[in-house]
PDB file of C-alpha atoms in Angstrom:
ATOM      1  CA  UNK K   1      41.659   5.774   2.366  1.00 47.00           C
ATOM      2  CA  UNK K   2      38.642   6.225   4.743  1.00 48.00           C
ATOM      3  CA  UNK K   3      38.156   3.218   7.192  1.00 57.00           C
ATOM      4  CA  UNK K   4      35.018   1.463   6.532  1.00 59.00           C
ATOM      5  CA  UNK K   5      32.090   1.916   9.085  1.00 60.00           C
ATOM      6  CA  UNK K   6      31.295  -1.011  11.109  1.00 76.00           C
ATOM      7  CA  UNK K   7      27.930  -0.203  12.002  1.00 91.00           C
ATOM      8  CA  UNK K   8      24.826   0.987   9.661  1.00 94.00           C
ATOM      9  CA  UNK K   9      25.025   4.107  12.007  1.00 95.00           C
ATOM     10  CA  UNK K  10      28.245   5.016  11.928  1.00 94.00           C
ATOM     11  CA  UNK K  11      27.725   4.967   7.954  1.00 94.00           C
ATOM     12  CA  UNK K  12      24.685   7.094   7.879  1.00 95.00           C
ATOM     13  CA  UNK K  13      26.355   9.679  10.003  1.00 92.00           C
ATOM     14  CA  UNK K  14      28.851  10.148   6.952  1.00 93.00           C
ATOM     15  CA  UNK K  15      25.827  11.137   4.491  1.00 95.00           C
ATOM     16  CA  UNK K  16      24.100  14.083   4.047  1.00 96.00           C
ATOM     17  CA  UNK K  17      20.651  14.659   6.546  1.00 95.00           C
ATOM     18  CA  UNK K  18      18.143  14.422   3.426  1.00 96.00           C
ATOM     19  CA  UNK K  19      20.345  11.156   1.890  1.00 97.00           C
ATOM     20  CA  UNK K  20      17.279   7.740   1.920  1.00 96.00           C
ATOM     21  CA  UNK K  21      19.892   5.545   4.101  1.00 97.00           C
ATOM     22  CA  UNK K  22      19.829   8.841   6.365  1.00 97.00           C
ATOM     23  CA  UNK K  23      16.273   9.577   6.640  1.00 97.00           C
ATOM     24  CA  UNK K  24      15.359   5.540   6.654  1.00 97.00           C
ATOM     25  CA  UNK K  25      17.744   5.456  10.027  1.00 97.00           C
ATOM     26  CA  UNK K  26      16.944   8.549  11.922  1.00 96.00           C
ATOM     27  CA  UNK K  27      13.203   8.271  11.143  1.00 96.00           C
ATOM     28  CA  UNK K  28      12.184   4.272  10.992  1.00 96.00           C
ATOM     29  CA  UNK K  29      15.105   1.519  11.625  1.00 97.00           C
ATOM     30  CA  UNK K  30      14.230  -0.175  14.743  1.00 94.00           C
ATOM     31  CA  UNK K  31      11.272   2.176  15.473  1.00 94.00           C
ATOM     32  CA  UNK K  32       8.793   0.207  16.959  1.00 91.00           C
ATOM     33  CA  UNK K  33       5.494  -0.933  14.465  1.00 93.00           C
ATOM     34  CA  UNK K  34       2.288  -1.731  16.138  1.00 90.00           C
ATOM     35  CA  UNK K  35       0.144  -1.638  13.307  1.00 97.00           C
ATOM     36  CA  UNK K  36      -0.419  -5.016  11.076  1.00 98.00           C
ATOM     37  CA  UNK K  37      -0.218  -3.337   8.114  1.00 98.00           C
ATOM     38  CA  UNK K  38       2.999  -1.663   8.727  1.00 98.00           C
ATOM     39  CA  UNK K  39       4.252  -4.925   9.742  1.00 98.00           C
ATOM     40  CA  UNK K  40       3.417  -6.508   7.160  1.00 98.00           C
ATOM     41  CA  UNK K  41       4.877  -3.888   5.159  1.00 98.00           C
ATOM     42  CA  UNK K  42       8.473  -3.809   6.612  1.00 98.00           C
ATOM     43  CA  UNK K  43       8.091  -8.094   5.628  1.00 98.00           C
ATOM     44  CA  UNK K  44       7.305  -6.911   2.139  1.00 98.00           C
ATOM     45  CA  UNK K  45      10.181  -4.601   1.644  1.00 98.00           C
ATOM     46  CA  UNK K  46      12.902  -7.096   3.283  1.00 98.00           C
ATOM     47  CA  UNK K  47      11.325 -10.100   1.431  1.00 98.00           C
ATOM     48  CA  UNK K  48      11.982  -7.701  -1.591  1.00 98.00           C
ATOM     49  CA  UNK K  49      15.549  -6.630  -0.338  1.00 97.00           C
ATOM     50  CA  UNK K  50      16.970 -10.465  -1.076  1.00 95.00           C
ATOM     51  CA  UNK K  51      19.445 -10.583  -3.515  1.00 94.00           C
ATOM     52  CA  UNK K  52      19.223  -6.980  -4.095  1.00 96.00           C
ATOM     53  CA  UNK K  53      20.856  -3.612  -2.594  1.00 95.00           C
ATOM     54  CA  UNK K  54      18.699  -1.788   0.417  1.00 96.00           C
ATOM     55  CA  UNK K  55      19.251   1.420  -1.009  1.00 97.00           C
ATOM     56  CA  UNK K  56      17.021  -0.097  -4.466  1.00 97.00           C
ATOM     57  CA  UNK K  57      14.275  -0.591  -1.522  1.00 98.00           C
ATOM     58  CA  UNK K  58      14.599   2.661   0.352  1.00 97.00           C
ATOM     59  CA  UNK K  59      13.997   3.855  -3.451  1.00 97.00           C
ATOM     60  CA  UNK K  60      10.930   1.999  -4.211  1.00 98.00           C
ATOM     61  CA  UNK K  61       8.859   1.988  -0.525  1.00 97.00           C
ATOM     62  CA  UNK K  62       6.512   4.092  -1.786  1.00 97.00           C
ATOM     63  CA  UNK K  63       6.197   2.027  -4.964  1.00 98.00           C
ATOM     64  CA  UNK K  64       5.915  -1.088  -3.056  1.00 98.00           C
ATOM     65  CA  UNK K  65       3.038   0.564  -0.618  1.00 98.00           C
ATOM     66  CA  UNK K  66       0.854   1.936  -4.054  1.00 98.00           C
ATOM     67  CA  UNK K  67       1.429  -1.387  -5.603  1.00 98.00           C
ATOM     68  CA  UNK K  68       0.787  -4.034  -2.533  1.00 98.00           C
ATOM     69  CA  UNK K  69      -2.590  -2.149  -1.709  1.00 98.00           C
ATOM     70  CA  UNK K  70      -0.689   0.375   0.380  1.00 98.00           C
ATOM     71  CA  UNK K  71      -0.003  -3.128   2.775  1.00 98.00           C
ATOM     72  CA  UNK K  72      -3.622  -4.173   3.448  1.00 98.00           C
ATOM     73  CA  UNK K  73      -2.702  -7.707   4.438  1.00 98.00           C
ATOM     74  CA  UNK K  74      -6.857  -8.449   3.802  1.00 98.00           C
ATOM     75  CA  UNK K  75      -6.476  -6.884   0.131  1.00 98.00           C
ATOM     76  CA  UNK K  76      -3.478  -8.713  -0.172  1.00 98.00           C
ATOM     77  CA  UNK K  77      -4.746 -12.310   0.924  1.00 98.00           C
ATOM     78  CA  UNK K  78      -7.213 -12.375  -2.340  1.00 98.00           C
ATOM     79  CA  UNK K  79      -5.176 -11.062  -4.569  1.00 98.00           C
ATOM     80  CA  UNK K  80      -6.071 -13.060  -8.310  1.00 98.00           C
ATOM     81  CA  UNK K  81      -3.926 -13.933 -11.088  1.00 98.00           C
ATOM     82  CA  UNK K  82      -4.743 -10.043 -12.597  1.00 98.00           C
ATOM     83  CA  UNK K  83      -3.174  -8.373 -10.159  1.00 98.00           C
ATOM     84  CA  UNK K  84      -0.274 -10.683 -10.164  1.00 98.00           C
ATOM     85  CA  UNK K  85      -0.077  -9.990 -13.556  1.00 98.00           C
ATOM     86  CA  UNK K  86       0.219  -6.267 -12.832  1.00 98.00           C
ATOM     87  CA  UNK K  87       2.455  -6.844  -9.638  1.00 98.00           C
ATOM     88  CA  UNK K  88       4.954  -8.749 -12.259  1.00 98.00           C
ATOM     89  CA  UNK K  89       4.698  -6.167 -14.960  1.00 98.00           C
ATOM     90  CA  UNK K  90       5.359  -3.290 -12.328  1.00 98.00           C
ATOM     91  CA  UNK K  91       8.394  -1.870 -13.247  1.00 97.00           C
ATOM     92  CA  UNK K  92       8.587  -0.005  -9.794  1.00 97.00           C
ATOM     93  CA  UNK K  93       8.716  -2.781  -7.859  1.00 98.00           C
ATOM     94  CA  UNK K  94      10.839  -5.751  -8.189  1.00 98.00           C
ATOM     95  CA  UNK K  95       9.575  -8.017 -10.105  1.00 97.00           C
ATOM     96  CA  UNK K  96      10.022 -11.282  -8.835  1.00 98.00           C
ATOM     97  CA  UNK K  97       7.224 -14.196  -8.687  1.00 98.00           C
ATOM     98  CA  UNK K  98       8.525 -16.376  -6.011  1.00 98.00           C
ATOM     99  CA  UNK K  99       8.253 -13.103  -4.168  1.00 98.00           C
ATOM    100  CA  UNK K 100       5.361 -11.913  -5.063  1.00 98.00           C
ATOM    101  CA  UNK K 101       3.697 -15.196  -4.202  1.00 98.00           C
ATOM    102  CA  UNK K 102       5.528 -15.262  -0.841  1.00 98.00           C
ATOM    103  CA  UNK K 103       3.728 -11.852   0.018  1.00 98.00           C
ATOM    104  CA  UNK K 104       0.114 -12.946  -1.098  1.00 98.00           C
ATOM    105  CA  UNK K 105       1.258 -16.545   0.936  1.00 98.00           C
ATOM    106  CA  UNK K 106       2.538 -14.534   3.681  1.00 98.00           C
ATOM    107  CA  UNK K 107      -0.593 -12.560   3.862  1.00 98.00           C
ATOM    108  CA  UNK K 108      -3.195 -15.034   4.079  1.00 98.00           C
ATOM    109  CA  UNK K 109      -0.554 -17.058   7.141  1.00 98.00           C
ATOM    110  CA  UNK K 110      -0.626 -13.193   8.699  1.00 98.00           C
ATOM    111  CA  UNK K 111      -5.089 -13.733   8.479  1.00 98.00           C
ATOM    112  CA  UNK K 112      -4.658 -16.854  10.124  1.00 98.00           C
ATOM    113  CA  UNK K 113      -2.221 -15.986  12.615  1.00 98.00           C
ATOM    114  CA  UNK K 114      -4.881 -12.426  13.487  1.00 98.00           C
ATOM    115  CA  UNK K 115      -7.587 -15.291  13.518  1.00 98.00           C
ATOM    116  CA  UNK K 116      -5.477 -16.793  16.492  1.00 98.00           C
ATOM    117  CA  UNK K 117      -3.746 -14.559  18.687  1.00 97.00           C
ATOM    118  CA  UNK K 118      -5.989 -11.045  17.775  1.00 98.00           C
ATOM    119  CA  UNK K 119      -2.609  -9.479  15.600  1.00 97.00           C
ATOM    120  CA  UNK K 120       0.502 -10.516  14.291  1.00 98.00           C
ATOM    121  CA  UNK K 121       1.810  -7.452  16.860  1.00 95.00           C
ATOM    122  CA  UNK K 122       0.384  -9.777  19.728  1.00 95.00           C
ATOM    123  CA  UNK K 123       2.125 -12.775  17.892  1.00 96.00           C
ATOM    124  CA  UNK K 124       5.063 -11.629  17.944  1.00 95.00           C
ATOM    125  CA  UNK K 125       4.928  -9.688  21.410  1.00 91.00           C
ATOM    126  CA  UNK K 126       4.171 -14.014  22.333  1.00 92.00           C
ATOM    127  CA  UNK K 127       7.146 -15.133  21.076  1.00 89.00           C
ATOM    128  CA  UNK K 128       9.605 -12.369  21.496  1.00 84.00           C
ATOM    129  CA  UNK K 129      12.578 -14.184  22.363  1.00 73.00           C
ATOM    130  CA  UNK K 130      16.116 -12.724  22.399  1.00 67.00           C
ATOM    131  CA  UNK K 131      17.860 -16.018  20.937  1.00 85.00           C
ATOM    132  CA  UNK K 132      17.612 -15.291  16.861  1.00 88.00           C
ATOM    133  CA  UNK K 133      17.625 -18.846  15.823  1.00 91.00           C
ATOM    134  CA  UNK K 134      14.041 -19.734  17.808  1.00 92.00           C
ATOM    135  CA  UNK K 135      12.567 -16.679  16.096  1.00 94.00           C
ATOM    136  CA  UNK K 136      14.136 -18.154  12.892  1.00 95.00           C
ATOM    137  CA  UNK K 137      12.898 -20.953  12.675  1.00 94.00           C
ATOM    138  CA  UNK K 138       9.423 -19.468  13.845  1.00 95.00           C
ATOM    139  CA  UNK K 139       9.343 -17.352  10.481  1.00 97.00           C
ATOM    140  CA  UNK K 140      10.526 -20.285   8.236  1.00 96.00           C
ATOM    141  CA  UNK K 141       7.975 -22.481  10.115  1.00 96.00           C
ATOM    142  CA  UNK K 142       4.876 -20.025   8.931  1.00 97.00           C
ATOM    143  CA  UNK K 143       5.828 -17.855   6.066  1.00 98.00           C
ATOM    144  CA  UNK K 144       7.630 -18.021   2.587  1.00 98.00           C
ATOM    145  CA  UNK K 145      11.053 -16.179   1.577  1.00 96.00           C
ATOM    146  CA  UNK K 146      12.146 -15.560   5.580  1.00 97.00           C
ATOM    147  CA  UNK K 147      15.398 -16.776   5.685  1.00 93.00           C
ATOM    148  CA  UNK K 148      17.870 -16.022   8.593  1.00 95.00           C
ATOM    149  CA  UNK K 149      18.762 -12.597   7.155  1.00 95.00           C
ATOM    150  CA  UNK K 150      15.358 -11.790   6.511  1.00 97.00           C
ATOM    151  CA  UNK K 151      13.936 -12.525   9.515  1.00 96.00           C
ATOM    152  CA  UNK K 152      16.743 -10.637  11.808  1.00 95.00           C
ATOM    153  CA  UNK K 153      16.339  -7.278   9.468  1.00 96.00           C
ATOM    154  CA  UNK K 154      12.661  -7.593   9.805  1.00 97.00           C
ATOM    155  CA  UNK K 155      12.548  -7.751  13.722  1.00 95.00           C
ATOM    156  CA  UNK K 156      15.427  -5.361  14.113  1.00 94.00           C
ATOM    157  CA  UNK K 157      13.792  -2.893  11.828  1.00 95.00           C
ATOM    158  CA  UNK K 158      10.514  -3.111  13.437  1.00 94.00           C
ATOM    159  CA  UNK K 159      11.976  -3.031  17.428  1.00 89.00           C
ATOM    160  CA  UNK K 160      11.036  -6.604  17.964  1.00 89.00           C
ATOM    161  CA  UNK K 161      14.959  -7.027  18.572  1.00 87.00           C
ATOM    162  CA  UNK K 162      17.371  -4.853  20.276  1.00 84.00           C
ATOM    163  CA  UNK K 163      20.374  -4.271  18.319  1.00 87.00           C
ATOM    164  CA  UNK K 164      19.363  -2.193  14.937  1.00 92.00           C
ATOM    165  CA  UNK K 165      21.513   0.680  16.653  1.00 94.00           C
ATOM    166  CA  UNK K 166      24.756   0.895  18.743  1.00 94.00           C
ATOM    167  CA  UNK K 167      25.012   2.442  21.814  1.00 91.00           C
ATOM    168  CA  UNK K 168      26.865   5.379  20.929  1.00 93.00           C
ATOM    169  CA  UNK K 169      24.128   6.618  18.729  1.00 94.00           C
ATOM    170  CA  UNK K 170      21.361   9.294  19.600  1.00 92.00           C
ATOM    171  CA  UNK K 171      18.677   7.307  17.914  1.00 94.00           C
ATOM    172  CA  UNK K 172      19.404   4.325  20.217  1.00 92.00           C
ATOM    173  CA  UNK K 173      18.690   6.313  23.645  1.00 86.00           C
ATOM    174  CA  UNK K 174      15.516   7.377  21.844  1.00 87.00           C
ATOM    175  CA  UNK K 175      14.506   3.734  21.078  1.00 89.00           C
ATOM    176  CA  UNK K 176      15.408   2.850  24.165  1.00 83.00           C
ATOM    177  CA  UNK K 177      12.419   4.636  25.461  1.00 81.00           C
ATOM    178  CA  UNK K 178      10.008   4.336  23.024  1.00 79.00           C
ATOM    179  CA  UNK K 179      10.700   0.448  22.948  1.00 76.00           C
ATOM    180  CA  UNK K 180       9.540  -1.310  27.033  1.00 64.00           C
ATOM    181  CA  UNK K 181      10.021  -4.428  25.195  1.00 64.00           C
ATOM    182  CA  UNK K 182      13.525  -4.236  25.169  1.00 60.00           C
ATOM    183  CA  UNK K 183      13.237  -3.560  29.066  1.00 50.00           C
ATOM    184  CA  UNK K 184      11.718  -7.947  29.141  1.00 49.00           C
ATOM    185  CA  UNK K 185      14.040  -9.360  26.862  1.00 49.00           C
TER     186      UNK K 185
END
């Protein structure tokens, strides 16, 4: 019996090179996002995650990027009761309302948040904070569907935290340079 990995890298390095997990690590886990959009898209896609495998997300990113306006928070914001509709009837997507409202919530709180500090990559760079729980509490305080989990995949998987990689792995010292963020906190 093979010992279980204890570390999303050391599992990936057991799959094949073109295997989602495989590509999603080498190629995006813990890069760092500057772009809203993107941002906002990583929230969508661990909002989705909840309750459900990563590997049925990894399988439907490009689903979820066609179907949420490929992650134009504005579009997003005014989405009406049609699209909705359509989001709910999507079989590509998951099809959950209290999600899908949390990403139309979460996108108008993103607008506001732009309105404030110029970008929700300049709010975050403001309250980048090493201790978890703060920036938990930070996410529950403004959007919908960001619990604990949530919130720690999201700034892991988006370099806002250190830590999506261990230090034995050759996408960490790549990180580590691409990420001067990690160099403050």
């Amino acid at each position: 019996m093979m010992e279980k990995p204890i570390s999303y890298c050391e599992y990936v390095n057991t799959l094949e090179e073109d295997n989602l997990h495989r590509i999603y690590h080498d190629t995006q886990y813990g890069f760092p996002i500057i772009s809203d959009n993107e941002l906002f898209g990583r929230l969508i896609l661990e909002i989705n995650q909840a309750g459900l495998s990563w590997t049925t997300i990894l399988k439907k990113q490009n689903n979820f990027r066609n179907s949420f306006s490929d992650f134009d928070i504005e579009k997003i914001a005014i989405y009406s009761q049609k699209e909705i509709n359509s989001l709910l009837n999507n079989p590509g997507i998951i099809r959950n309302k209290l999600k899908v409202n949390a990403v139309i919530f979460n996108a108008n709180k993103i607008l506001e948040i732009q309105n404030k500090y110029g970008s929700f990559s300049k709010w975050l760079d403001k309250n980048l904070s090493t201790e978890i729980d703060l920036w938990v509490k930070l996410f529950k305080q403004n959007f919908k569907f960001t619990g604990d989990e949530i919130t720690k995949e999201f700034l892991f998987s988006t370099g806002y935290l250190k830590g999506a990689h261990i230090e034995t792995c050759p996408i960490y010292k790549k990180l580590n340079k691409l990420n001067p963020k990690w160099k403050t906190i």
